[in-house]
Amino acid sequence: MYKGKKTPENLSEERKKYLRHIAYKKYGILSVQILILIFFITLWEISANLGLIDSFITSQPSRIVDTFLNLTSNDLLMHIGITCFETMVGFLLGVILGTILATLLWWSDTLSKISEPYLVILNSLPKIALGPVIIIWVGAGVKAIIVMALAISLIVTVLELLNGFLQTDKETIKMARTFGANKAQIFSKIVFPANMETLFNSLKINIGLSLVGVIAGEFLVSKAGLGYLIVYGGQVFQLDLVMASVIILAIVAALLYEFVRILEKIVCRKNFRK
Amino acid sequence: MNALDIKEINMKYQDISGEIDAITDVSFSIKKGEFLSLVGPSGCGKSTLLSIVSGLLKQSGGEVLIDGEKVEGVSSKIGYMLQKDNLLEWRTIYGNVILGLEIRGELNAESRSYADELLKTYGLYEFKDKYPAQLSGGMRQRAALIRTLVTKPDILLLDEAFSALDYQTRLAVGDDVYRIIKKENKTVLMVTHDIPEAISMSDRIVVLTKRPAVIKAIHEINFENLKERTPLECRKQESFSSYFNDIWKELDVHV
């Protein structure tokens, strides 16, 4: 990462020192991060073994690992799969609908002004309050969960994208207009591509929000998924299952975020920012 | 016949706070191949006038004629260069150069080869697959000029086209662009607040008053003892400063 163009032989002393310093710092931070984790897990395990904390209500690392190892017996993979599926569907719907709505609002200034107060209110409303309404409207099942994910992520996407669209450089738009560009061309050639960064930023927020929506939805209605496992584990006082699910959820969230990041790299591969 | 006739252009802006008279009865003509500059105090409506000529803005009164024909809206005979190069960072230089053709639906084998030809003539061919961020300010401005030239306009409008550059680059780019424009034999209407820039490039200079803009004076610029006129050579001429003084007085600038 910090390699210069020069080969190591002809590096100056100062440069070598500088590079060493950076490497030390980088690995130093990494090792402290890992040590904190190890320390915390060890402390947890030992305190549970010594009876300092009640492992019945706090669980303990070794028992969580056992739960992982029994993946197949408690259908963990199936639950992970369901949560991921619901999140992806909610996410994609949110992105597609959000982009379409933001485009419409960019297109018509009047429409945008009319909808502004509604968007603001919908944005600040805790969407989880809509849970019962959603269940009644679409039924208690996967559909309700996806709608919940959508409800949580959609408005944010619309507002974020619209804001980006509206802030596109006016001079660049004027340049396109001097060639006689119509509104559709201005959008497709200037405004949309100029906002790839905004789009991916909102995707990164969105993937997290969709997961929040899905877990909330699963808490309310589901018969499967990580959210269901957490609620179920809590009800039957199987804290091992709850903790294992939470850890898996953290990993799933990180992986989904990484997925968006890789997608961004592929789409914006061009190194124009160099 | 004149390349461009501006006839009694009037412009009024409507605003919540009231009505603003920006331009009052401005008329002038530009001959084919002529380089004409508009100078005036800042905010006097000279850029507004350029927007009207380009068809981006509808005037309140008067008309714009190109080759004797009245124009409404954006004309394909006009090329417009703005203050910034406005190159799209996500497109290669080639992608940027063909943007205008793409928008006008004129992208074909013929226009593509003309784009290649211009890129070769003006030394950007090796950079055609590079991104704007990899080019210097001068090269970027050149790419922006080629983007305009490739749509084959008869008249070029330069709207403070060099003022975003630092002073030294500005002199060099001004010289560069001037040569290209002369080589391509274009008619030019330039708006600038930079008097020396106007004198060094123009055949005629129209001086506008404060808002609402009316024409205060028109200067013919002649540097007779020059073999080949270039902006940098013009700046070395003795008569340069007398032109400057005349125009400066007319602008009536007070701080």
XYZ file of C-alpha atoms in Angstrom:
529
model
C 0.000 0.000 0.000
C 2.767 2.424 0.832
C 5.123 1.218 -1.878
C 6.684 3.990 -3.873
C 7.836 3.551 -7.440
C 11.449 3.140 -6.350
C 12.841 -0.313 -5.663
C 13.845 -0.914 -2.031
C 17.614 -0.727 -2.734
C 17.695 2.913 -3.716
C 15.387 4.214 -1.013
C 16.897 6.936 1.115
C 17.427 6.385 4.841
C 14.720 8.904 5.716
C 12.253 7.237 3.415
C 12.957 3.820 4.958
C 12.480 5.296 8.394
C 9.234 6.933 7.353
C 7.884 3.706 5.836
C 8.900 1.714 8.921
C 7.149 4.236 11.124
C 3.932 3.951 9.129
C 4.076 0.146 9.150
C 4.667 0.052 12.923
C 1.738 2.347 13.515
C -0.548 0.346 11.260
C 0.293 -3.028 12.834
C 0.315 -1.515 16.298
C -3.279 -0.363 15.935
C -4.326 -3.713 14.483
C -2.748 -5.692 17.312
C -4.368 -3.531 19.984
C -7.732 -3.990 18.283
C -7.310 -7.769 18.302
C -6.041 -7.787 21.874
C -9.097 -5.885 23.115
C -11.333 -8.521 21.541
C -9.338 -11.412 22.990
C -9.242 -9.783 26.415
C -12.998 -9.203 26.418
C -13.823 -12.773 25.301
C -11.407 -14.304 27.797
C -12.765 -12.170 30.637
C -16.305 -13.201 29.710
C -15.391 -16.913 29.570
C -13.429 -16.906 32.833
C -16.021 -14.901 34.770
C -18.700 -17.332 33.614
C -16.589 -20.354 34.599
C -15.794 -18.905 38.007
C -19.444 -18.069 38.551
C -18.806 -14.323 38.790
C -21.562 -13.832 36.239
C -24.538 -16.068 35.655
C -23.977 -17.746 32.295
C -27.659 -18.653 32.183
C -28.504 -15.002 31.484
C -25.219 -13.784 29.972
C -24.291 -16.938 28.042
C -20.594 -17.527 27.510
C -18.183 -17.716 24.553
C -17.655 -21.504 24.662
C -21.403 -22.126 24.642
C -21.886 -19.695 21.762
C -19.224 -21.593 19.842
C -21.089 -24.839 20.576
C -24.232 -23.284 19.137
C -22.291 -22.390 15.993
C -20.969 -25.931 15.728
C -24.502 -27.306 15.922
C -25.467 -25.181 12.914
C -27.410 -27.933 11.250
C -29.347 -29.112 14.292
C -30.911 -25.680 14.907
C -31.314 -24.763 11.220
C -29.107 -21.716 11.655
C -28.151 -21.626 7.974
C -31.796 -21.567 6.937
C -32.474 -18.648 9.277
C -29.462 -16.723 7.984
C -30.561 -17.382 4.418
C -34.077 -16.093 5.069
C -32.883 -12.897 6.743
C -30.401 -12.226 3.926
C -33.054 -12.882 1.299
C -35.556 -10.516 2.926
C -32.893 -7.852 3.375
C -31.777 -8.041 -0.260
C -35.354 -7.843 -1.571
C -36.163 -4.886 0.706
C -32.878 -3.227 -0.213
C -33.292 -3.632 -3.971
C -36.912 -2.483 -3.889
C -35.895 0.516 -1.766
C -33.102 1.461 -4.150
C -35.137 1.043 -7.321
C -38.291 2.773 -6.037
C -36.211 5.420 -4.276
C -34.291 6.247 -7.442
C -37.475 6.423 -9.498
C -39.184 8.701 -6.970
C -36.129 10.949 -6.592
C -35.942 11.245 -10.388
C -39.603 12.259 -10.604
C -39.157 14.848 -7.866
C -36.032 16.219 -9.576
C -37.939 16.384 -12.817
C -40.827 18.420 -11.479
C -40.014 21.248 -9.158
C -43.720 21.704 -8.384
C -44.172 18.038 -7.475
C -41.129 18.292 -5.256
C -42.489 21.363 -3.464
C -45.922 19.747 -3.021
C -44.492 16.558 -1.539
C -41.920 18.236 0.687
C -43.928 18.404 3.951
C -45.140 14.826 3.483
C -41.620 13.562 2.923
C -40.339 15.396 5.974
C -43.079 13.961 8.184
C -42.733 10.446 6.774
C -38.995 10.672 7.285
C -39.278 11.563 10.947
C -42.073 9.075 11.687
C -40.713 5.944 13.398
C -41.682 3.456 10.710
C -41.895 0.616 13.216
C -45.136 2.213 14.438
C -46.606 1.167 11.119
C -46.011 -2.507 12.011
C -49.619 -3.412 12.909
C -50.941 -1.543 9.871
C -48.517 -3.366 7.582
C -49.469 -6.731 9.052
C -53.154 -6.057 8.513
C -52.626 -4.828 4.971
C -50.221 -7.405 3.583
C -50.573 -10.282 6.053
C -48.264 -11.613 8.742
C -45.438 -13.132 6.740
C -42.437 -12.504 4.571
C -44.320 -9.780 2.701
C -44.852 -7.749 5.875
C -41.141 -8.017 6.694
C -40.097 -6.807 3.265
C -42.576 -3.941 3.398
C -41.153 -2.953 6.786
C -37.622 -2.954 5.368
C -38.847 -0.863 2.463
C -40.700 1.580 4.720
C -37.568 2.199 6.743
C -35.171 2.662 3.819
C -37.261 4.255 1.078
C -37.760 7.827 2.265
C -34.125 8.215 3.270
C -33.063 7.076 -0.202
C -35.439 9.501 -1.874
C -34.283 12.468 0.210
C -30.599 11.644 -0.112
C -30.725 11.142 -3.877
C -32.964 14.131 -4.525
C -30.613 16.310 -2.549
C -27.679 15.035 -4.606
C -29.535 15.533 -7.891
C -30.470 19.103 -6.984
C -26.908 19.962 -6.031
C -25.463 18.956 -9.392
C -23.181 21.693 -10.647
C -25.325 24.310 -12.432
C -22.520 25.269 -14.813
C -22.151 21.684 -16.012
C -25.875 21.540 -16.695
C -25.619 24.863 -18.533
C -22.829 23.403 -20.655
C -25.086 20.520 -21.694
C -27.905 22.969 -22.424
C -25.670 24.965 -24.773
C -25.622 21.853 -26.951
C -29.419 21.844 -26.869
C -29.781 19.027 -24.324
C -33.345 18.263 -23.249
C -34.294 17.363 -19.685
C -33.967 13.610 -20.220
C -30.477 14.066 -21.652
C -29.453 16.400 -18.856
C -30.544 13.728 -16.405
C -28.984 10.726 -18.111
C -25.740 12.361 -19.208
C -25.043 14.806 -16.409
C -27.172 14.604 -13.275
C -27.317 10.839 -12.781
C -23.669 10.008 -13.525
C -22.548 13.006 -11.473
C -24.321 11.440 -8.501
C -22.822 7.955 -8.523
C -21.070 8.768 -5.274
C -24.330 9.967 -3.683
C -26.046 6.826 -4.943
C -23.475 4.536 -3.379
C -23.449 6.479 -0.138
C -27.190 6.040 0.065
C -26.822 2.342 -0.796
C -24.434 1.943 2.124
C -26.910 3.562 4.512
C -29.726 1.651 2.908
C -28.329 -1.825 3.316
C -28.052 -1.207 7.058
C -31.538 0.278 7.270
C -33.035 -2.641 5.338
C -31.503 -5.009 7.844
C -32.999 -2.959 10.686
C -36.373 -3.172 8.942
C -36.085 -6.913 8.422
C -35.108 -7.651 12.035
C -37.901 -5.384 13.290
C -40.298 -7.140 10.947
C -39.117 -10.560 12.099
C -39.572 -9.541 15.730
C -43.193 -8.776 14.924
C -44.359 -11.530 12.648
C -41.917 -14.109 11.500
C -41.603 -17.830 11.868
C -38.009 -17.842 10.636
C -34.934 -15.646 10.304
C -32.323 -14.225 12.673
C -34.810 -11.794 14.208
C -37.116 -14.717 14.925
C -34.239 -16.688 16.472
C -33.394 -13.791 18.767
C -36.992 -13.397 19.935
C -37.461 -17.155 20.243
C -34.179 -17.589 22.113
C -35.197 -14.837 24.510
C -38.596 -16.365 25.169
C -37.207 -19.807 25.994
C -34.225 -18.317 27.871
C -31.677 -19.789 25.488
C -29.223 -16.930 25.703
C -26.621 -18.945 23.771
C -28.909 -18.855 20.773
C -29.642 -15.135 21.217
C -25.960 -14.232 21.481
C -24.982 -16.468 18.568
C -27.712 -14.871 16.438
C -26.614 -11.369 17.365
C -23.015 -12.172 16.433
C -24.102 -13.689 13.129
C -26.241 -10.620 12.511
C -23.203 -8.386 13.033
C -21.230 -10.494 10.553
C -24.097 -10.472 8.023
C -24.393 -6.662 8.333
C -20.644 -6.250 7.771
C -20.705 -8.588 4.764
C -23.675 -6.824 3.183
C -21.901 -3.487 3.623
C -18.791 -4.971 2.066
C -20.925 -6.250 -0.819
C -22.062 -2.680 -1.575
C -18.490 -1.442 -1.313
C -17.272 -4.031 -3.816
C -20.161 -3.153 -6.109
C -19.109 0.493 -5.888
C -15.542 -0.440 -6.797
C -16.731 -2.372 -9.840
C -19.064 0.372 -11.057
C -16.698 3.276 -10.352
C -13.625 1.281 -11.358
C -12.467 4.065 -13.601
C -9.678 5.818 -11.777
C -10.810 9.268 -12.809
C -10.345 10.655 -9.356
C -6.595 10.119 -9.490
C -23.979 39.678 -44.769
C -23.238 39.720 -41.063
C -22.625 36.497 -39.209
C -24.563 37.774 -36.240
C -26.987 40.661 -35.779
C -28.177 41.749 -32.372
C -31.204 43.979 -32.836
C -32.596 46.152 -30.084
C -32.315 43.504 -27.411
C -34.183 44.279 -24.193
C -34.189 42.183 -21.099
C -36.281 42.478 -17.987
C -36.089 40.012 -15.142
C -39.068 39.316 -12.952
C -38.310 38.669 -9.349
C -40.316 38.551 -6.121
C -38.635 41.781 -5.068
C -39.467 43.523 -8.317
C -38.611 44.003 -11.936
C -35.004 44.358 -13.009
C -34.021 46.082 -16.219
C -30.897 44.251 -17.315
C -30.416 45.344 -20.913
C -31.900 48.247 -22.851
C -31.893 48.445 -26.643
C -28.540 46.915 -27.383
C -27.777 46.518 -31.099
C -24.594 45.552 -32.881
C -23.417 43.250 -35.630
C -20.475 40.936 -36.105
C -18.943 40.269 -39.500
C -17.937 36.800 -40.539
C -14.572 35.871 -39.041
C -14.572 38.883 -36.738
C -13.591 38.722 -33.072
C -15.785 41.021 -30.999
C -15.623 41.514 -27.254
C -18.135 42.906 -24.818
C -16.702 44.625 -21.792
C -18.561 46.334 -19.021
C -18.711 46.727 -15.255
C -19.465 43.521 -13.385
C -23.147 42.738 -13.149
C -23.957 44.919 -16.155
C -25.773 42.165 -17.999
C -23.092 41.153 -20.479
C -23.357 37.478 -19.599
C -27.126 37.803 -19.830
C -26.693 39.116 -23.351
C -24.557 36.095 -24.196
C -27.182 33.747 -22.783
C -29.769 35.446 -24.992
C -27.594 35.091 -28.098
C -27.008 31.422 -27.297
C -30.747 30.849 -26.962
C -30.552 29.688 -23.337
C -32.513 32.727 -22.226
C -35.515 34.301 -23.914
C -35.197 38.054 -24.388
C -38.049 40.398 -23.484
C -37.712 42.290 -26.747
C -35.649 42.526 -29.907
C -34.189 39.780 -32.032
C -31.061 37.794 -32.769
C -30.207 37.024 -36.384
C -27.636 34.469 -37.497
C -26.681 34.760 -41.177
C -29.704 37.033 -41.537
C -32.124 34.483 -40.140
C -34.017 34.958 -36.927
C -33.226 32.356 -34.273
C -35.337 30.991 -31.461
C -33.868 28.627 -28.892
C -30.464 26.977 -29.061
C -28.985 27.140 -32.547
C -26.629 24.488 -33.852
C -24.619 27.258 -35.493
C -23.505 28.511 -32.127
C -20.844 27.072 -29.846
C -20.656 28.266 -26.268
C -17.624 28.185 -24.005
C -18.124 28.807 -20.332
C -15.835 30.024 -17.604
C -15.006 26.554 -16.360
C -14.157 23.738 -18.742
C -16.982 21.663 -17.236
C -15.400 18.443 -18.389
C -17.234 15.433 -16.997
C -14.835 13.724 -14.610
C -16.301 10.274 -15.224
C -15.762 10.411 -18.971
C -12.497 10.079 -20.831
C -11.270 13.052 -22.855
C -12.692 11.401 -25.944
C -15.998 10.787 -24.162
C -16.068 14.452 -23.203
C -15.225 15.679 -26.668
C -18.112 13.777 -28.269
C -20.661 14.858 -25.616
C -22.145 17.620 -27.770
C -22.429 15.290 -30.749
C -24.111 12.714 -28.546
C -26.639 15.236 -27.240
C -27.433 16.446 -30.746
C -27.690 12.900 -32.082
C -24.939 13.601 -34.597
C -22.581 10.870 -33.519
C -21.531 8.929 -36.606
C -18.406 7.687 -38.370
C -17.871 11.057 -40.014
C -18.178 13.146 -36.857
C -16.065 10.645 -34.922
C -13.257 10.955 -37.419
C -13.565 14.751 -37.237
C -13.211 14.499 -33.461
C -10.080 12.370 -33.925
C -8.757 14.885 -36.420
C -9.251 17.814 -34.045
C -7.697 15.887 -31.172
C -4.674 15.127 -33.374
C -4.364 18.689 -34.673
C -4.471 20.156 -31.198
C -2.217 17.627 -29.523
C -4.699 15.771 -27.351
C -4.923 12.533 -29.312
C -2.549 10.627 -27.017
C -4.632 11.758 -24.060
C -7.989 10.741 -25.469
C -8.356 7.762 -23.134
C -7.223 9.698 -20.078
C -9.590 11.274 -17.578
C -9.850 15.070 -17.149
C -8.270 14.923 -13.691
C -5.079 13.661 -15.316
C -4.744 16.752 -17.537
C -3.385 20.222 -16.867
C -5.673 23.247 -16.747
C -4.585 24.390 -20.197
C -5.156 20.989 -21.736
C -8.557 20.756 -20.119
C -9.566 24.090 -21.627
C -8.340 22.857 -24.994
C -10.441 19.702 -24.639
C -13.441 21.890 -23.817
C -12.766 23.963 -26.949
C -12.564 20.821 -29.091
C -15.864 19.631 -27.554
C -17.385 22.857 -28.897
C -15.562 22.869 -32.260
C -16.491 19.289 -33.094
C -20.147 20.314 -33.464
C -18.975 22.682 -36.234
C -20.390 25.977 -34.995
C -19.972 29.117 -37.134
C -20.053 31.431 -34.158
C -18.288 30.932 -30.854
C -19.449 32.591 -27.668
C -16.778 32.876 -24.994
C -18.180 33.658 -21.577
C -15.248 34.713 -19.378
C -13.722 31.559 -20.810
C -10.301 32.056 -19.245
C -11.070 33.707 -15.946
C -11.079 30.474 -13.940
C -7.385 29.950 -14.747
C -4.453 31.442 -12.883
C -2.842 34.449 -14.551
C 0.068 32.750 -16.330
C -1.982 29.810 -17.554
C -4.583 32.300 -18.640
C -2.209 34.172 -20.931
C -0.938 30.923 -22.416
C -4.390 29.389 -22.838
C -5.773 32.644 -24.254
C -3.014 32.630 -26.861
C -3.597 28.965 -27.592
C -7.365 29.270 -27.955
C -6.979 32.401 -30.090
C -4.737 30.589 -32.578
C -7.117 27.637 -32.767
C -10.116 29.918 -33.320
C -8.313 31.838 -36.068
C -7.139 28.629 -37.699
C -10.691 27.296 -37.718
C -11.867 30.696 -38.977
C -14.663 31.169 -36.479
C -16.650 34.277 -35.704
C -16.351 35.112 -32.022
C -18.363 37.040 -29.469
C -16.476 37.184 -26.183
C -17.603 38.536 -22.841
C -14.901 39.495 -20.389
C -14.201 41.863 -17.542
C -10.503 41.719 -18.368
C -9.757 44.774 -20.551
C -6.232 43.693 -21.622
C -7.601 40.311 -22.624
C -10.259 41.988 -24.755
C -7.732 44.316 -26.432
C -5.261 41.533 -27.109
C -7.776 39.318 -28.863
C -10.492 41.456 -30.411
C -11.027 43.236 -33.702
C -13.681 45.370 -32.060
C -14.685 46.026 -28.480
C -18.161 47.045 -27.401
C -18.228 48.856 -24.060
C -21.425 48.553 -22.063
C -22.607 50.797 -19.236
C -23.809 49.805 -15.808
C -27.209 48.128 -15.557
C -29.468 48.539 -17.428
C -26.797 47.997 -20.055
C -26.644 50.245 -23.097
C -23.760 50.585 -25.512
C -21.371 53.315 -24.421
C -18.723 53.058 -27.124
C -17.358 50.805 -29.813
C -13.587 50.582 -30.389
C -11.840 49.292 -33.488
C -8.633 47.608 -32.432
C -5.807 47.755 -34.964
C -2.251 46.681 -34.529
C -0.922 47.469 -37.992
C 2.744 46.668 -37.613
C 2.156 43.057 -36.636
C 2.942 40.370 -39.190
C 0.898 37.736 -37.447
C -1.461 38.839 -34.764
C -1.434 36.861 -31.531
C -2.665 38.035 -28.139
C 0.809 37.932 -26.597
C 2.316 39.992 -29.436
C -0.485 42.537 -29.146
C 0.323 43.067 -25.502
C 3.810 44.210 -26.477
C 2.529 46.969 -28.798
C 2.785 50.620 -27.822
C -0.794 51.422 -28.727
C -1.958 48.691 -26.329
C -1.891 50.949 -23.304
C -3.700 53.795 -25.023
C -6.543 51.427 -25.886
C -6.518 50.343 -22.288
C -6.719 53.897 -20.981
C -9.600 54.801 -23.284
C -11.661 51.816 -22.279
C -10.796 52.116 -18.609
C -12.090 55.684 -18.541
C -15.304 54.663 -20.217
C -15.967 51.895 -17.733
C -16.096 54.567 -15.057
C -15.084 52.253 -12.235
C -15.397 53.547 -8.705
C -14.505 51.623 -5.622
